[in-house]
Amino acid sequence: MNKKSRWILAAGALLLIGTYIFPLWSITVEAPQYPEGLGIYIRINTVDGHAKNDLKNLNLVNHYIGMQEIVPESIPELKFMPPIVGFLIVSGLLVAWKGGKKSLYAWLAFFSLLAVAGLIDFYLWNYDFGHNLDTENAAIQIEGMTYQPPLFGTKTMLNFITTSLPTWGGISAFASIFMGYLAAFLSWRDKQVQ
Amino acid sequence: MNKTMMRVVGVILVIATFLLISECAKKEKPILGSGDAASAVYVAPGDYDEFYAFTSGGFSGQLGVYGLPSGRLFKEIPVFSVDPENGYGFNEETKDMLKTSFGHIPWDDSHHPELSQTDGVTDGRWIFINGNNTPRVARIDLKNFETAEIIEIPNSGGNHGSPFITQNSEYVVASTRFSVPIPQADVPIDTYKENFHGTLTFIKVNPDDGHMNIEFQILVPGYDYDLASGGKGPSHGWSFFTSYNTEQANTLLEVNASKNDKDFIAAVNWKLAEKYLAEGKGKTRPGEHYVNRMNHKTHSADSKLNKTVTVLDPAECPGLIYYLPTPKSPHGVDVDPSGEYIVGGGKLAAVVSVHSFSKMLKAIEDEKFIGDAGGIPVLDYDATIAGEVTNVGLGPLHTEFDGKGYAYTSAFITSEVVKWKLGTWEVVDRIPTYYSLGHLMIPGGGSMKPWGKYLVGLNKMTKDRYLSTGPELAHAAQLIDISGEKMKLLLDFPTVGEPHYAQGIPADLVHPNTTKIYELEENEHPYRALSEKEARVERDGNIVHVYMTTIRTHFKPDNIEGIKVGDVVYFHITNLEQDWDIPHGFAVQGARNSELLVMPGATNTLRWEPNKVGVFPFYCTDFCSALHQEMQGYVRVSPKGSKVPLSFN
């Protein structure tokens, strides 16, 4: 790895610190009776509301259609994620320091796998929340209706308009992985030039 | 054409011309509130009004909250009167708010709202209002629009001249409209002159939490003290009170109290009063009075009885108080925004007398006294008067200011607002009102900073203004645009109760600071249940405490058995919601008091004494969600002595 690549990689690894500070993803719902919107943040280690009581109120609204309650403590991924990302930061810095190309590729492969797995996992959770409804007790049941929030973008479900987008934590993770690839690319191009 | 034909045509032409002219004349008649008035008061759906207006409820005892310029009613805040709609005064938490030395008084006559001020500007923290009948002053918190405190005024009969405020909310005042024996005593009524007195009360307001305490009372001659105004700017440190019945009549006041050419405005130097108090001139006198305060953590009123008050006697406190003679049975007294002019509305005169504060100080210095009344020096009218506004209509009552050098006086008998210029005292405009105008209000119009855009006239009679509702009619308010040279009537809207005075404030000073919910974790109600796990029923002898929770869309518990006739059941309802605008109601069949309307995060208690055997439903009364109709439960009541065990789900 050339010097430039190593710096870019180090910066990319450090960017991941952002995932501890900022939420990864945001899901917002708006409805006529919620003009101010209700929203939740998916953070690296928990799920919480945009405003103090938003998660509680979203769960309350969801219970009419039989959606499961979102209980952050019961989501195991939220326990694994902080150490895994911590490992990514430390190992990324280590790779940048040592400068080994193979270890860079290994790091990138691991990160990429993790990112894809994370998105799939997030999708599956959304799928489960949207489909696995309590048909025994739900007061409002509409034939054929499911409530899976989108991964990216906006979707209208009953009276709610749901918007799901990455926020600064998620964006910093994307930026981090992009910088990893950039480091690999620059280092590879450098070699071609030589 | 023959002559007959011509005559016929001529007659037809004359009739047609006459009809045309009369039609034109009809059209020329001014159509009030027409033209661009509609757009001036139109607040589009979803938009906000520019001002809040707070109107006293008068005989309703409450406080109305309106928007200006739309005239839309937002809320009626229960203050001195019980309100079964939300349980105020009925539930266990708020019933002590209405505690007085006479016992629980479920009603009063509320006249004058007064906003708190900082540096002479309305600050949107609190609004005070007087209870006239059983003398009291209430403070309403403008964060949650609820009555936060009620203080009883002892040694008073008819707390009319109240609760006018000083420029930093140091004090709100109270004055006896009806003089009475002080202390109260069993004396013949015709010993009025020797035995009856008035008091001017200064209630200290704690600047941090708004808590009120009676700092001192001034014992004054037995006249009828009517209204008051705080000095401002140069006159800060003084308060002014009108009086009538300086004749000291005790019967048929209509005639007997209208004899003197002039009655008095009492000028009280309260800063000097503080000095006299510090010197120990205040005497501790009997003065039983309750102070009832809502504790926002327990959601309950704390009630405290004070036995005494500190009284200052003007005879022992020279310079404390002077009388300014003012024609004729003056009603309102209003100090202009500069603090220099003290405007007295000569209720039975056709003149408004304006005293000058600086001339008053000079007259005191030069000892321009024409005598004394009950030991209080009476100043020479000519030495204090700055000007008289003549042609001001009949029965001038109250004056407000626009901050642009003009004053607006209500004339009751001639039903009009009269605009005149401070300094030149000339009348520059007038506009009729419908009908019998009492108070008028300009947002900030009694403070140092009026927002001189709108004026609201508060009328005593409605007659034909609205669709009839039989003998009892709504009172009418008229919104007048005062932004231009000529006043313009914009809107005419009915009001609840009988608004006497009102207050107005830019919405920006209040709306953004309002409370949306009460935090559950801050709830310290002794009978709270902060989660469904804490919901339960406990029996202690014949007292049953039901710790019940509400959340969309059920009660927990919703089946209770083992209650017996003769039990006293307390339903303590904690609303677990933490979302704005999701109150839950609680009503149970046969409750002989009221229902509850429990705000998110709060706990309210309904006392229920079942007197029939059976199974009785309870339910939510506030349409809270799609399953509101399902939000119900049952309580089984067994005969006295029954063995049905206490149980709940």
CSV table of N, CA, C and O in Angstrom, one decimal, chain B residues 494-535:
chain,number,residue,atom,x,y,z
B,494,PRO,N,-69.7,36.1,19.8
B,494,PRO,CA,-70.2,35.9,21.1
B,494,PRO,C,-69.2,35.3,22.0
B,494,PRO,O,-68.2,34.7,21.6
B,495,THR,N,-69.4,35.5,23.3
B,495,THR,CA,-68.4,35.1,24.3
B,495,THR,C,-69.1,34.2,25.4
B,495,THR,O,-70.3,34.3,25.5
B,496,VAL,N,-68.4,33.4,26.1
B,496,VAL,CA,-68.9,32.6,27.1
B,496,VAL,C,-68.9,33.4,28.4
B,496,VAL,O,-68.0,34.2,28.7
B,497,GLY,N,-69.9,33.2,29.3
B,497,GLY,CA,-70.0,33.9,30.6
B,497,GLY,C,-70.3,35.4,30.3
B,497,GLY,O,-70.9,35.7,29.3
B,498,GLU,N,-69.8,36.2,31.2
B,498,GLU,CA,-69.9,37.6,31.0
B,498,GLU,C,-68.5,38.2,31.1
B,498,GLU,O,-68.0,38.5,32.1
B,499,PRO,N,-67.8,38.4,29.9
B,499,PRO,CA,-66.5,38.9,30.0
B,499,PRO,C,-66.6,40.4,30.5
B,499,PRO,O,-67.3,41.2,30.0
B,500,HIS,N,-65.8,40.6,31.6
B,500,HIS,CA,-65.7,42.0,32.0
B,500,HIS,C,-64.5,42.5,31.3
B,500,HIS,O,-64.6,43.1,30.3
B,501,TYR,N,-63.3,42.2,31.9
B,501,TYR,CA,-62.1,42.7,31.3
B,501,TYR,C,-61.5,41.5,30.5
B,501,TYR,O,-61.9,40.4,30.6
B,502,ALA,N,-60.5,41.8,29.7
B,502,ALA,CA,-59.8,40.8,29.0
B,502,ALA,C,-58.3,41.2,28.9
B,502,ALA,O,-57.9,42.3,29.2
B,503,GLN,N,-57.5,40.3,28.5
B,503,GLN,CA,-56.1,40.5,28.2
B,503,GLN,C,-55.7,39.9,26.9
B,503,GLN,O,-56.3,39.0,26.4
B,504,GLY,N,-54.7,40.5,26.2
B,504,GLY,CA,-54.3,40.0,25.0
B,504,GLY,C,-52.8,39.9,24.9
B,504,GLY,O,-52.1,40.8,25.6
B,505,ILE,N,-52.2,39.0,24.2
B,505,ILE,CA,-50.8,38.9,24.2
B,505,ILE,C,-50.4,38.2,22.8
B,505,ILE,O,-51.1,37.3,22.4
B,506,PRO,N,-49.3,38.6,22.2
B,506,PRO,CA,-48.9,37.9,21.0
B,506,PRO,C,-48.7,36.4,21.2
B,506,PRO,O,-48.1,36.0,22.2
B,507,ALA,N,-49.2,35.6,20.3
B,507,ALA,CA,-49.2,34.2,20.5
B,507,ALA,C,-47.8,33.7,20.7
B,507,ALA,O,-47.5,32.7,21.4
B,508,ASP,N,-46.8,34.3,20.0
B,508,ASP,CA,-45.4,33.8,20.1
B,508,ASP,C,-44.9,33.8,21.5
B,508,ASP,O,-43.9,33.1,21.8
B,509,LEU,N,-45.5,34.6,22.4
B,509,LEU,CA,-45.0,34.7,23.8
B,509,LEU,C,-45.5,33.5,24.6
B,509,LEU,O,-45.1,33.4,25.8
B,510,VAL,N,-46.5,32.8,24.1
B,510,VAL,CA,-47.2,31.8,24.9
B,510,VAL,C,-47.1,30.4,24.2
B,510,VAL,O,-46.7,29.4,24.8
B,511,HIS,N,-47.6,30.4,23.0
B,511,HIS,CA,-47.8,29.2,22.2
B,511,HIS,C,-46.6,28.2,22.2
B,511,HIS,O,-46.7,27.0,22.5
B,512,PRO,N,-45.3,28.7,22.0
B,512,PRO,CA,-44.2,27.8,21.9
B,512,PRO,C,-43.8,27.2,23.2
B,512,PRO,O,-43.1,26.2,23.3
B,513,ASN,N,-44.3,27.8,24.3
B,513,ASN,CA,-43.9,27.3,25.7
B,513,ASN,C,-44.8,26.3,26.3
B,513,ASN,O,-44.6,26.0,27.5
B,514,THR,N,-45.9,26.0,25.6
B,514,THR,CA,-46.9,25.2,26.3
B,514,THR,C,-46.5,23.7,26.5
B,514,THR,O,-45.7,23.2,25.7
B,515,THR,N,-47.1,23.1,27.5
B,515,THR,CA,-46.8,21.7,27.9
B,515,THR,C,-47.7,20.8,27.0
B,515,THR,O,-48.8,21.1,26.7
B,516,LYS,N,-47.0,19.8,26.5
B,516,LYS,CA,-47.8,18.8,25.7
B,516,LYS,C,-48.3,17.6,26.5
B,516,LYS,O,-49.4,17.2,26.4
B,517,ILE,N,-47.4,17.1,27.4
B,517,ILE,CA,-47.8,16.0,28.3
B,517,ILE,C,-47.1,16.2,29.6
B,517,ILE,O,-46.3,17.1,29.7
B,518,TYR,N,-47.6,15.5,30.6
B,518,TYR,CA,-46.9,15.4,31.9
B,518,TYR,C,-46.0,14.2,31.8
B,518,TYR,O,-46.4,13.1,31.4
B,519,GLU,N,-44.7,14.4,32.3
B,519,GLU,CA,-43.8,13.2,32.2
B,519,GLU,C,-44.2,12.2,33.3
B,519,GLU,O,-44.4,12.5,34.5
B,520,LEU,N,-44.4,11.0,32.8
B,520,LEU,CA,-44.8,9.9,33.7
B,520,LEU,C,-43.8,9.7,34.9
B,520,LEU,O,-44.2,9.6,36.1
B,521,GLU,N,-42.5,9.8,34.5
B,521,GLU,CA,-41.5,9.6,35.6
B,521,GLU,C,-41.4,10.7,36.6
B,521,GLU,O,-40.8,10.5,37.7
B,522,GLU,N,-42.1,11.8,36.3
B,522,GLU,CA,-42.1,12.9,37.3
B,522,GLU,C,-43.4,12.8,38.1
B,522,GLU,O,-43.6,13.7,39.0
B,523,ASN,N,-44.3,11.9,37.8
B,523,ASN,CA,-45.5,11.8,38.6
B,523,ASN,C,-45.3,11.3,40.0
B,523,ASN,O,-44.8,10.2,40.2
B,524,GLU,N,-45.6,12.1,41.0
B,524,GLU,CA,-45.4,11.8,42.4
B,524,GLU,C,-46.7,11.7,43.1
B,524,GLU,O,-46.7,11.8,44.3
B,525,HIS,N,-47.7,11.4,42.4
B,525,HIS,CA,-49.1,11.3,43.0
B,525,HIS,C,-49.0,10.1,44.0
B,525,HIS,O,-48.5,9.0,43.6
B,526,PRO,N,-49.5,10.3,45.2
B,526,PRO,CA,-49.4,9.1,46.2
B,526,PRO,C,-50.1,7.9,45.7
B,526,PRO,O,-49.8,6.8,46.2
B,527,TYR,N,-51.1,8.0,44.8
B,527,TYR,CA,-51.8,6.9,44.4
B,527,TYR,C,-51.6,6.6,42.9
B,527,TYR,O,-52.5,6.1,42.2
B,528,ARG,N,-50.4,6.9,42.4
B,528,ARG,CA,-50.1,6.7,41.0
B,528,ARG,C,-49.9,5.2,40.7
B,528,ARG,O,-49.6,4.4,41.6
B,529,ALA,N,-50.1,4.8,39.5
B,529,ALA,CA,-49.7,3.4,39.0
B,529,ALA,C,-49.0,3.7,37.7
B,529,ALA,O,-49.6,4.0,36.7
B,530,LEU,N,-47.7,3.6,37.7
B,530,LEU,CA,-46.9,4.0,36.6
B,530,LEU,C,-46.7,3.0,35.5
B,530,LEU,O,-46.1,3.3,34.5
B,531,SER,N,-47.2,1.8,35.8
B,531,SER,CA,-47.3,0.8,34.7
B,531,SER,C,-48.5,-0.1,35.0
B,531,SER,O,-49.0,-0.1,36.1
B,532,GLU,N,-48.8,-1.0,34.1
B,532,GLU,CA,-49.9,-1.9,34.3
B,532,GLU,C,-49.6,-2.9,35.4
B,532,GLU,O,-50.5,-3.4,36.0
B,533,LYS,N,-48.3,-3.1,35.6
B,533,LYS,CA,-47.9,-4.0,36.7
B,533,LYS,C,-48.3,-3.5,38.0
B,533,LYS,O,-48.5,-4.2,39.0
B,534,GLU,N,-48.4,-2.1,38.1
B,534,GLU,CA,-48.7,-1.5,39.4
B,534,GLU,C,-50.2,-1.4,39.6
B,534,GLU,O,-50.7,-0.9,40.7
B,535,ALA,N,-51.0,-1.7,38.6
B,535,ALA,CA,-52.4,-1.6,38.7
B,535,ALA,C,-53.0,-2.6,39.7
B,535,ALA,O,-52.5,-3.8,39.7
